[in-house]
Amino acid sequence: MVDASVAKRLVQAIIDNLPEPVPGRRPVHTIGIGVKGEFVASDVARTYCIAEHFNGQPVPVSVRFSNGLGGLEQHDGWSDVRGMAIRFHLPDGTGSDLIATTLGEFFVRNVADFFEFAKVAKREPYQRRHWLLKIADFLRLKVPPRNPYPNETENVDAGALRYANRHRFSQLGIFQVGSIGAPESYARASYHAVHTFWVTAPDGVRRPVRFSWQPVAGVRNIDPADVSRDKYLFKELEDRLKRWPARFMLMMIIGEAGDALDDPTKPWPATRVRVVMGTLTLTEVPKDQEAAGERISFNPCRLAPGIEASNDPILEARRCAYEVSRELRDGCPFRWRPDNANSK
Amino acid sequence: MPIPSDEGWIDRFVDRLPETRLFKLVASWILVPLWARLTPVKPLPGGPHPSFQHGDNVQCMMNLIMPLKDKSPVGRALAALAIAQNKEAIFAGLNNVGTVHFARFVIVGDNICMFSVYDGDFTNYIRDFIATIGSVFNAVVELVEGGEEVIPCEDNVEAFIQWVHERDLYQVPDTATDFLRDQEALNGDRAVSPVNDDLTLLPRKLVLQLRANPNVSLGSGYRAYPGFSVAQVRKHLGVGW
Ligand code: HEM
């Protein structure tokens, strides 16, 4: 179990790397928008998992989409990881959360890695690379670091690269962050919950799985030259939902013996069985964004009976860290089932 | 070195340099051969990565590109005929062997290509096909450069399997950085953290790898229903054996 002091240090490490403190707000994924909708499980979902939201009855959901960067500045057009946190509201008033991002794999394996990463990947001044150095890069068949975005003076790119050069396990995640781009819409990106979870079927069989959301509208990024479009994602989503609901399919990938169960840096092969677990339909951006987008608080370990966290140390660390962060920003507490609250 | 804060014309010019014809010519005629000499890259072996896991052993890909001896419309027509004349044999073989999801023959340029998706071990796949449709292989391979050395395949089973394997394309992994792991494995580099890599060299490493393996399969294939064998699909659909 990750104790509270470690969780506090994790959150503090994130806060310390912010351009400026953001009291009352999330220290990462600060900018976000709450959305309402409904999830309906597929016919087969219940044969794989006994969790209530997979039994086929529609369940209401609360979703929060976000930009990954911490801080109050909104730069929708910048290349950045996007978040999609969802709560399935169960009939007894409890909930089951699933937190996902556009990044398929994480870049650290455990808490010790995270602290080392936080030490190495500090914000540093970021300037355009001199043209002579760029020519030297071209001659070495390297791609020079991108030009700074308008008004971008600092970032963690150089430190993250230094970290990746030292640790092969982090290279996939960090490389992907560098090339992830900006989606045309929050409803036009795939989101991955990264960690392994265990699901229990009605016959008692437990399977290791990973979850991903796939947008029915298809995946599409904006032109990378459009980086100066700072604010378009909220309005795009509101306009989209006024016209028509947005849908996502929940895919569940079933792991096999030998697949990484406790390491979020390791991808699973594309050859694993994929099951369609249901369809999410987003209908409305509530007016009260203070409640729907700000105070609402998710936790990756808040899980309905039938879904369990794996022993992934990052997942385990997030359980406590997200509560610490919620308390710091006075986020809305949400009922935990007693058997789920401290099960690790 | 002083870093200019504002973008000047020279910055804009340099940013666009890689897209210019001149730079592309310099890169392909000078830089790529130069770096290939300075930092040699070995060709990576073709076919699926060895794995004991079920999902990796069903719906495996074979991608053969075989240069025709006769590089003319006549040569291509001969290849097309060889396939057409053996249609019955191919269907019968597919049904009997029962591990192939599909097989396609495609002529691209002056190459006859065979792309297939099969279950199980590669050597068994080819061995089974030699047994059932060896004559088709012979008819096709006869038209291909270097093919005469391994036909009739029934008499040269191991050499034939090796010949096919050598022509099976390298399957670039699905994830961006995993071909680096393949390179490291081939070079016997088993270093673990901390290492001293330079991730910004990824573009060059990819260019040089694609110089060493000019034809590759991009990724392991995009499957609509991964993880199922021909036998499972047939059983669930109720189409027998
Ligand atoms: C040790 C690793 C991690 C730490 C310390 C960490 C920390 C945090 C913290 C403190 C928050 C704000 C929580 C709140 O105030 O409600 C947050 C939000 C978030 N994190 Fe993480 N995180 C980690 C790993 C991950 C991973 C692996 C993912 C990918 C699935 C992820 C996705 C998100 C998302 C999407 C949000 C926004 C949730 C929302 O909209 O409420 N995080 N993270």
XYZ file of C-alpha atoms and ligand atoms in Angstrom:
628
model
C 0.000 0.000 0.000
C 1.238 3.474 -0.859
C 1.051 5.485 2.329
C -0.330 8.992 2.588
C 3.083 10.634 2.836
C 4.177 9.124 -0.476
C 0.906 10.239 -2.047
C 1.486 13.763 -0.735
C 5.010 13.780 -2.131
C 3.718 12.596 -5.504
C 1.187 15.394 -5.671
C 3.752 17.896 -4.383
C 6.209 16.832 -7.092
C 3.555 17.667 -9.663
C 2.686 20.982 -8.018
C 6.367 21.950 -7.798
C 6.698 21.653 -11.552
C 3.799 23.970 -12.353
C 4.563 27.340 -13.973
C 2.601 28.870 -11.093
C 0.422 27.374 -8.355
C -3.225 26.703 -9.204
C -4.949 26.707 -5.807
C -8.362 25.117 -5.873
C -7.695 23.430 -9.197
C -6.208 20.127 -10.378
C -2.399 20.323 -10.647
C -2.484 18.360 -13.913
C -5.316 18.099 -16.412
C -6.298 21.475 -15.000
C -8.359 22.610 -17.949
C -11.342 20.391 -18.531
C -15.016 20.175 -19.331
C -17.732 18.059 -17.728
C -20.241 16.203 -19.909
C -23.293 14.073 -19.215
C -24.367 10.913 -20.976
C -25.328 7.300 -20.783
C -23.556 3.985 -21.153
C -25.210 0.858 -22.492
C -23.299 -2.393 -22.274
C -23.090 -4.700 -25.281
C -24.849 -8.075 -25.251
C -21.602 -9.886 -24.564
C -20.267 -7.582 -21.846
C -22.078 -9.393 -19.046
C -20.513 -12.707 -20.053
C -17.089 -11.263 -19.272
C -17.758 -9.063 -16.276
C -20.328 -9.063 -13.498
C -19.956 -5.338 -12.758
C -23.362 -3.723 -12.719
C -22.749 -1.282 -15.549
C -22.025 -4.228 -17.830
C -25.398 -5.929 -17.267
C -27.078 -4.190 -20.205
C -29.260 -1.705 -18.319
C -28.402 1.859 -19.355
C -26.433 3.718 -16.669
C -26.004 7.495 -16.436
C -22.416 8.705 -16.637
C -20.420 11.811 -15.801
C -17.427 12.440 -18.031
C -14.647 14.994 -17.815
C -12.428 15.678 -20.816
C -9.215 17.543 -20.167
C -5.944 18.854 -21.536
C -3.040 17.093 -19.832
C -0.911 20.128 -19.017
C -1.081 21.569 -15.522
C -1.762 25.288 -15.132
C -4.470 27.729 -15.990
C -3.370 28.513 -19.509
C -5.499 26.866 -22.135
C -3.674 25.840 -25.279
C -5.978 23.437 -27.070
C -3.913 23.554 -30.252
C -0.648 22.515 -28.567
C 0.463 18.923 -28.803
C -0.638 17.487 -25.458
C -2.052 14.339 -23.895
C -5.837 14.580 -23.394
C -7.809 13.005 -20.590
C -11.185 11.326 -20.428
C -12.383 10.467 -16.938
C -15.733 8.770 -16.552
C -17.968 7.763 -13.680
C -20.579 5.090 -14.266
C -23.354 5.914 -11.779
C -24.657 2.650 -10.360
C -28.244 2.208 -9.135
C -27.242 1.995 -5.455
C -25.681 5.461 -5.571
C -22.084 4.257 -5.794
C -19.936 4.656 -8.851
C -17.265 2.962 -10.917
C -14.603 5.207 -12.422
C -12.388 4.740 -15.458
C -9.650 7.286 -16.172
C -8.029 7.260 -19.559
C -5.772 9.407 -21.718
C -4.785 9.591 -25.351
C -1.421 8.092 -24.413
C -1.348 4.331 -24.912
C 1.510 3.630 -22.519
C 2.824 5.460 -19.458
C 6.479 6.446 -19.163
C 7.339 5.219 -15.647
C 6.887 1.812 -14.041
C 6.600 2.698 -10.371
C 6.768 5.434 -7.747
C 10.574 5.494 -7.569
C 10.736 6.022 -11.341
C 8.139 8.766 -11.035
C 10.208 10.692 -8.506
C 13.335 10.325 -10.610
C 11.427 11.473 -13.677
C 10.055 14.469 -11.761
C 13.627 15.366 -10.761
C 15.040 15.077 -14.276
C 12.106 16.461 -16.255
C 11.796 19.890 -14.688
C 10.525 22.887 -16.581
C 13.375 24.519 -18.441
C 13.533 27.573 -20.692
C 12.598 26.567 -24.211
C 13.799 28.491 -27.211
C 13.934 28.068 -30.911
C 16.942 26.027 -31.928
C 19.489 28.068 -33.803
C 19.308 27.467 -37.536
C 22.923 26.353 -37.694
C 22.209 23.666 -35.122
C 19.138 22.662 -37.095
C 21.269 22.240 -40.188
C 23.665 20.139 -38.131
C 20.656 18.009 -37.094
C 19.552 17.598 -40.684
C 23.044 16.533 -41.687
C 22.945 13.890 -38.992
C 19.462 12.865 -40.210
C 17.914 13.948 -36.946
C 14.686 15.845 -36.559
C 15.453 19.041 -34.610
C 13.284 19.907 -31.598
C 10.120 21.679 -32.680
C 9.900 25.462 -32.592
C 8.346 26.897 -29.418
C 4.627 27.498 -29.648
C 3.483 31.125 -29.502
C 4.178 32.402 -25.949
C 5.772 29.131 -24.886
C 8.880 29.916 -22.878
C 9.376 26.784 -20.776
C 8.596 23.100 -20.928
C 9.816 19.705 -19.752
C 10.795 18.385 -23.197
C 14.550 18.468 -22.724
C 14.400 16.765 -19.322
C 11.936 14.148 -20.527
C 14.267 13.352 -23.424
C 17.222 13.050 -21.047
C 15.169 10.632 -18.958
C 14.133 8.603 -22.020
C 17.736 8.339 -23.178
C 18.627 6.715 -19.859
C 15.626 4.391 -19.575
C 14.410 2.271 -22.450
C 11.151 1.389 -20.685
C 10.140 5.049 -20.888
C 11.003 5.597 -24.545
C 7.694 4.517 -26.021
C 5.614 6.711 -23.701
C 7.869 9.739 -24.017
C 8.215 9.417 -27.778
C 4.447 9.205 -28.101
C 3.915 12.276 -25.923
C 6.216 14.167 -28.289
C 4.184 13.310 -31.354
C 0.671 13.117 -29.938
C -0.720 16.333 -31.473
C -4.045 18.025 -30.776
C -7.428 16.434 -31.506
C -9.989 18.178 -33.655
C -12.526 17.364 -30.945
C -12.484 15.641 -27.571
C -14.945 13.286 -29.280
C -12.420 12.457 -32.008
C -9.638 10.815 -30.030
C -9.029 7.322 -28.628
C -8.402 7.117 -24.900
C -6.610 4.339 -23.027
C -6.878 3.450 -19.352
C -3.275 2.128 -19.588
C -3.257 -0.115 -16.504
C -4.349 -3.719 -16.271
C -7.535 -4.493 -14.359
C -8.989 -7.877 -13.438
C -12.589 -8.559 -14.387
C -14.672 -11.409 -13.023
C -17.167 -13.273 -15.220
C -20.416 -14.843 -13.941
C -18.739 -18.278 -13.981
C -16.047 -16.948 -11.661
C -13.314 -16.758 -14.319
C -11.017 -13.777 -13.723
C -9.342 -12.187 -16.704
C -6.642 -9.502 -16.927
C -7.845 -6.725 -19.211
C -7.063 -3.239 -20.463
C -9.731 -0.741 -21.490
C -9.797 1.770 -24.345
C -12.424 4.156 -25.676
C -12.759 4.447 -29.424
C -14.658 7.388 -30.891
C -17.490 6.501 -33.262
C -16.802 9.816 -35.037
C -13.283 8.582 -35.816
C -9.861 9.780 -34.729
C -8.680 13.061 -36.179
C -6.030 15.602 -35.192
C -5.807 19.219 -36.287
C -3.073 20.373 -38.628
C 0.068 20.707 -36.469
C 0.604 24.146 -38.017
C -2.557 25.309 -36.238
C -0.879 25.476 -32.826
C -2.068 28.991 -32.147
C -5.712 27.840 -31.831
C -5.860 28.169 -28.058
C -9.529 27.658 -27.286
C -11.754 25.577 -29.489
C -12.305 22.220 -27.814
C -15.028 23.249 -25.332
C -17.083 25.123 -27.903
C -16.635 22.358 -30.469
C -18.004 19.816 -28.000
C -20.940 22.001 -26.988
C -21.836 22.668 -30.623
C -21.403 19.020 -31.538
C -23.691 17.811 -28.737
C -26.347 20.375 -29.623
C -26.481 18.852 -33.091
C -26.096 15.185 -32.290
C -24.855 12.978 -29.447
C -21.206 11.877 -29.513
C -20.480 8.196 -29.105
C -17.581 6.063 -27.978
C -17.169 2.303 -27.955
C -15.600 0.775 -24.888
C -13.113 -1.876 -25.962
C -11.732 -4.407 -23.530
C -8.498 -6.154 -24.485
C -7.914 -9.512 -22.873
C -4.373 -10.231 -21.734
C -2.617 -13.552 -22.120
C -0.147 -15.398 -19.962
C 3.129 -13.523 -20.255
C 1.626 -10.094 -20.948
C 2.746 -7.289 -18.655
C 0.140 -7.120 -15.907
C 1.798 -4.709 -13.539
C 3.793 -2.478 -15.844
C 1.999 0.425 -17.555
C 5.017 1.176 -19.780
C 4.643 -2.103 -21.657
C 2.129 -2.312 -24.495
C 0.134 -5.430 -25.164
C 0.381 -6.794 -28.693
C -2.337 -5.779 -31.146
C -3.052 -9.485 -31.558
C -4.954 -9.826 -28.277
C -8.686 -10.573 -28.261
C -10.730 -7.359 -28.146
C -14.268 -7.313 -26.842
C -16.783 -4.514 -27.397
C -18.100 -3.843 -23.894
C -20.621 -1.155 -24.730
C -21.436 2.232 -26.141
C -21.148 5.551 -24.410
C -23.455 8.287 -25.645
C -22.618 11.837 -24.614
C -25.600 14.138 -24.755
C -25.056 17.396 -22.967
C -22.560 19.842 -21.519
C -24.172 20.842 -18.205
C -24.413 24.574 -17.457
C -23.003 24.102 -13.972
C -19.388 23.420 -14.925
C -18.239 24.174 -11.379
C -19.917 20.904 -10.341
C -19.588 18.877 -13.546
C -16.086 19.905 -14.540
C -14.266 21.228 -11.487
C -15.454 19.798 -8.181
C -16.205 16.335 -9.500
C -13.332 14.033 -8.547
C -12.380 10.698 -10.022
C -10.222 7.914 -8.744
C -8.830 5.111 -10.929
C -9.297 2.627 -8.094
C -12.973 3.361 -7.462
C -14.317 0.192 -9.037
C -17.610 -1.677 -9.037
C -17.631 -5.259 -7.719
C -16.456 -7.416 -10.595
C -13.528 -5.132 -11.509
C -10.332 -5.046 -9.490
C -7.116 -3.080 -9.720
C -4.025 -5.078 -10.702
C -0.815 -4.834 -8.727
C 0.483 -2.135 -11.054
C 2.391 0.124 -8.634
C 1.410 3.263 -10.554
C -2.269 2.390 -10.313
C -1.852 1.671 -6.626
C -0.089 5.012 -6.066
C -2.836 6.901 -7.869
C -5.509 5.688 -5.409
C -4.163 7.829 -2.583
C -2.613 10.601 -4.698
C -5.934 11.503 -6.305
C -7.602 11.771 -2.874
C -4.781 13.981 -1.593
C -5.178 16.209 -4.634
C -8.956 16.274 -4.267
C -8.682 17.381 -0.649
C -6.149 20.075 -1.513
C -8.450 21.587 -4.089
C -11.626 20.973 -2.064
C -13.016 18.643 -4.716
C -16.286 16.864 -4.153
C -15.845 13.594 -2.230
C -17.706 10.654 -3.682
C -18.967 7.613 -1.847
C -16.632 4.607 -1.884
C -17.983 1.163 -1.312
C -16.525 0.113 2.043
C -14.911 -3.005 0.549
C -13.326 -0.959 -2.265
C -12.122 2.032 -0.260
C -9.051 0.442 1.316
C -8.783 -2.845 -0.458
C -5.111 -2.275 -1.203
C 25.943 30.812 -29.576
C 23.393 33.647 -29.425
C 19.872 32.363 -29.921
C 17.653 34.666 -31.937
C 14.288 35.150 -30.278
C 12.335 36.147 -33.351
C 11.880 34.085 -36.407
C 13.848 35.517 -39.304
C 13.825 34.583 -42.955
C 16.743 32.244 -42.470
C 14.850 30.339 -39.756
C 11.887 29.958 -42.040
C 14.149 28.839 -44.854
C 15.925 26.274 -42.684
C 12.622 24.943 -41.296
C 11.497 24.232 -44.839
C 14.861 22.903 -45.963
C 14.026 19.186 -45.534
C 11.112 19.592 -47.938
C 13.261 21.095 -50.690
C 14.316 19.025 -53.682
C 17.930 19.911 -53.110
C 17.946 18.641 -49.547
C 16.106 15.464 -50.507
C 18.715 14.793 -53.182
C 21.580 15.490 -50.781
C 19.957 13.254 -48.173
C 19.386 10.303 -50.478
C 22.634 10.514 -52.431
C 25.072 11.633 -49.753
C 23.746 11.612 -46.193
C 21.982 8.259 -46.129
C 24.857 6.319 -47.780
C 27.337 8.155 -45.569
C 25.535 7.311 -42.341
C 24.938 3.775 -43.551
C 28.723 3.415 -43.796
C 29.461 5.145 -40.517
C 26.734 3.403 -38.531
C 25.969 0.151 -40.369
C 22.594 -1.448 -39.817
C 21.916 -5.137 -40.346
C 18.754 -6.296 -42.100
C 16.167 -7.467 -39.606
C 14.709 -10.938 -40.129
C 11.248 -11.339 -41.621
C 8.096 -12.929 -40.319
C 6.343 -12.699 -36.996
C 8.305 -12.288 -33.787
C 8.734 -15.612 -32.034
C 6.190 -15.887 -29.227
C 4.556 -18.637 -27.254
C 1.346 -16.706 -26.687
C -1.863 -17.786 -28.343
C -2.796 -14.397 -29.806
C 0.591 -14.092 -31.495
C 0.289 -17.532 -33.039
C -2.991 -17.071 -34.835
C -3.540 -14.759 -37.803
C 0.185 -14.487 -38.454
C 1.265 -12.694 -41.606
C 3.467 -13.854 -44.420
C 4.434 -11.179 -46.927
C 6.556 -12.486 -49.780
C 7.875 -10.263 -52.520
C 9.498 -12.276 -55.258
C 11.166 -10.553 -58.252
C 10.126 -12.145 -61.556
C 12.835 -13.342 -63.888
C 11.052 -11.986 -66.897
C 10.435 -8.305 -66.207
C 8.018 -7.652 -69.003
C 4.280 -7.833 -69.542
C 4.856 -11.351 -70.831
C 6.603 -12.313 -67.607
C 3.788 -10.831 -65.563
C 1.211 -12.628 -67.677
C 3.026 -15.911 -67.117
C 2.827 -15.332 -63.367
C -0.881 -14.491 -63.621
C -1.449 -17.653 -65.615
C 0.468 -19.793 -63.136
C -1.939 -18.697 -60.412
C -5.073 -18.943 -62.560
C -4.218 -22.428 -63.739
C -3.800 -23.588 -60.182
C -6.965 -22.108 -58.715
C -8.506 -25.489 -57.887
C -5.325 -26.720 -56.279
C -5.079 -23.606 -54.139
C -8.671 -23.873 -52.864
C -8.306 -27.557 -52.151
C -5.045 -26.897 -50.319
C -6.579 -24.115 -48.235
C -9.488 -26.284 -47.172
C -7.324 -29.257 -46.353
C -4.604 -27.499 -44.446
C -7.163 -25.488 -42.472
C -4.807 -22.955 -40.911
C -4.906 -20.210 -43.523
C -7.369 -17.331 -43.149
C -6.612 -16.029 -46.609
C -3.887 -15.948 -49.200
C -3.512 -13.356 -51.931
C -1.305 -13.208 -54.962
C -0.537 -9.708 -56.179
C 1.705 -8.465 -58.951
C 3.448 -5.234 -58.018
C 5.971 -3.891 -60.492
C 7.878 -6.915 -61.675
C 7.314 -8.871 -58.491
C 4.892 -11.619 -57.761
C 3.797 -11.179 -54.162
C 2.114 -13.647 -51.885
C 0.440 -12.248 -48.801
C -1.231 -14.623 -46.428
C -2.576 -14.863 -42.920
C -2.120 -18.223 -41.217
C -2.326 -19.849 -37.799
C 0.517 -21.583 -36.038
C 4.149 -22.095 -36.812
C 5.593 -20.710 -40.034
C 7.670 -23.761 -40.903
C 4.667 -26.039 -40.398
C 2.565 -23.761 -42.549
C 4.978 -23.990 -45.464
C 5.598 -27.700 -44.886
C 1.846 -28.407 -44.993
C 1.519 -26.442 -48.180
C 4.445 -28.187 -49.804
C 2.629 -31.434 -49.081
C -0.720 -30.268 -50.459
C 0.087 -27.715 -53.143
C 3.778 -28.138 -53.763
C 3.076 -28.091 -57.496
C 1.647 -24.583 -57.243
C 4.702 -23.356 -55.374
C 6.863 -24.948 -58.071
C 4.912 -23.248 -60.846
C 5.263 -19.828 -59.203
C 8.787 -20.102 -57.869
C 10.054 -21.270 -61.241
C 9.281 -17.802 -62.577
C 11.133 -16.061 -59.766
C 14.765 -14.989 -59.546
C 16.805 -17.633 -57.727
C 13.798 -19.945 -57.567
C 15.356 -22.754 -59.576
C 17.659 -23.592 -56.660
C 14.811 -24.748 -54.429
C 12.399 -26.495 -56.774
C 10.898 -28.966 -56.845
C 10.061 -27.960 -53.305
C 9.005 -31.508 -52.370
C 12.660 -32.540 -52.799
C 14.123 -29.508 -51.042
C 11.797 -29.025 -48.107
C 14.175 -27.370 -45.627
C 15.937 -25.264 -48.261
C 12.591 -24.173 -49.644
C 11.310 -23.145 -46.202
C 14.503 -21.169 -45.623
C 14.226 -19.532 -49.064
C 10.670 -18.423 -48.316
C 11.620 -17.174 -44.861
C 14.415 -15.068 -46.330
C 11.905 -13.382 -48.616
C 9.293 -12.846 -45.911
C 9.226 -9.151 -45.034
C 10.407 -7.700 -41.755
C 7.348 -6.728 -39.736
C 7.980 -3.307 -38.232
C 6.466 -3.414 -34.736
C 3.176 -1.654 -34.095
C 4.654 0.749 -31.580
C 6.992 3.545 -32.588
C 10.074 2.650 -30.580
C 9.953 -1.140 -30.689
C 12.009 -1.470 -33.867
C 14.855 -0.084 -31.743
C 14.376 -3.097 -29.473
C 14.581 -5.364 -32.544
C 17.823 -3.692 -33.577
C 19.215 -4.107 -30.072
C 18.201 -7.768 -29.985
C 19.895 -8.398 -33.337
C 23.058 -6.667 -32.124
C 23.030 -8.587 -28.843
C 22.576 -5.351 -26.902
C 20.938 -6.408 -23.656
C 21.674 -3.245 -21.693
C 19.155 -2.236 -19.069
C 18.642 1.086 -17.306
C 20.497 3.309 -17.111
C 21.590 3.307 -20.735
C 22.986 6.062 -22.885
C 20.704 6.179 -25.909
C 19.877 9.114 -28.136
C 16.179 8.984 -28.924
C 16.543 11.853 -31.387
C 18.398 9.410 -33.622
C 15.197 7.437 -34.125
C 14.502 8.986 -37.562
C 17.991 8.102 -38.799
C 17.778 4.609 -37.387
C 14.483 4.114 -39.161
C 15.855 5.445 -42.445
C 18.874 3.171 -42.251
C 16.732 0.188 -41.287
C 14.523 0.796 -44.294
C 17.646 0.951 -46.399
C 18.682 -2.449 -45.078
C 15.118 -3.805 -45.373
C 13.703 -1.873 -48.351
C 10.409 -3.771 -48.266
C 8.692 -4.156 -44.917
C 5.285 -4.771 -43.465
C 4.108 -1.792 -41.445
C 2.926 -3.234 -38.184
C 1.673 -6.706 -37.512
C -1.570 -6.113 -39.415
C -4.871 -4.594 -38.380
C -7.251 -7.335 -37.350
C -10.985 -6.959 -36.888
C -11.219 -10.024 -34.656
C -7.743 -10.739 -33.286
C -6.987 -13.859 -31.341
C -9.133 -16.355 -33.269
C -7.931 -19.216 -35.412
C -9.423 -20.440 -38.668
C -10.675 -23.476 -36.775
C -12.468 -21.336 -34.173
C -14.034 -19.071 -36.776
C -15.292 -22.036 -38.810
C -16.617 -23.778 -35.720
C -18.467 -20.709 -34.419
C -19.932 -19.914 -37.808
C -21.038 -23.502 -38.198
C -19.353 -23.987 -41.551
C -17.615 -27.167 -40.626
C -15.202 -29.366 -40.801
C 2.223 8.156 -10.566
C 1.510 8.492 -11.599
C 0.426 9.550 -11.573
C 0.210 10.562 -10.680
C 1.035 10.906 -9.459
C -0.960 11.274 -11.120
C -1.495 12.364 -10.470
C -2.674 12.995 -10.811
C -3.333 13.998 -10.025
C -2.843 14.504 -8.684
C -4.451 14.376 -10.678
C -5.504 15.385 -10.214
C -6.557 14.607 -9.459
C -7.634 15.468 -8.870
O -7.308 16.502 -8.294
O -8.801 15.063 -8.973
C -4.496 13.635 -11.897
C -5.478 13.736 -12.832
C -5.549 12.938 -13.960
N -4.694 11.906 -14.311
Fe -3.109 11.302 -13.262
N -1.439 10.705 -12.251
C -0.624 9.648 -12.562
C -0.765 8.774 -13.614
C -1.762 8.836 -14.548
C -1.964 7.875 -15.595
C -1.142 6.614 -15.828
C -3.023 8.301 -16.324
C -3.587 7.588 -17.528
C -4.653 6.905 -17.525
C -3.512 9.539 -15.710
C -4.603 10.297 -16.144
C -5.152 11.365 -15.476
C -6.320 12.085 -15.926
C -7.133 11.823 -17.192
C -6.577 13.057 -14.968
C -7.726 14.058 -14.971
C -8.895 13.418 -14.250
C -10.077 14.348 -14.152
O -10.527 14.853 -15.202
O -10.567 14.553 -13.040
N -2.720 9.820 -14.645
N -3.389 12.796 -11.955
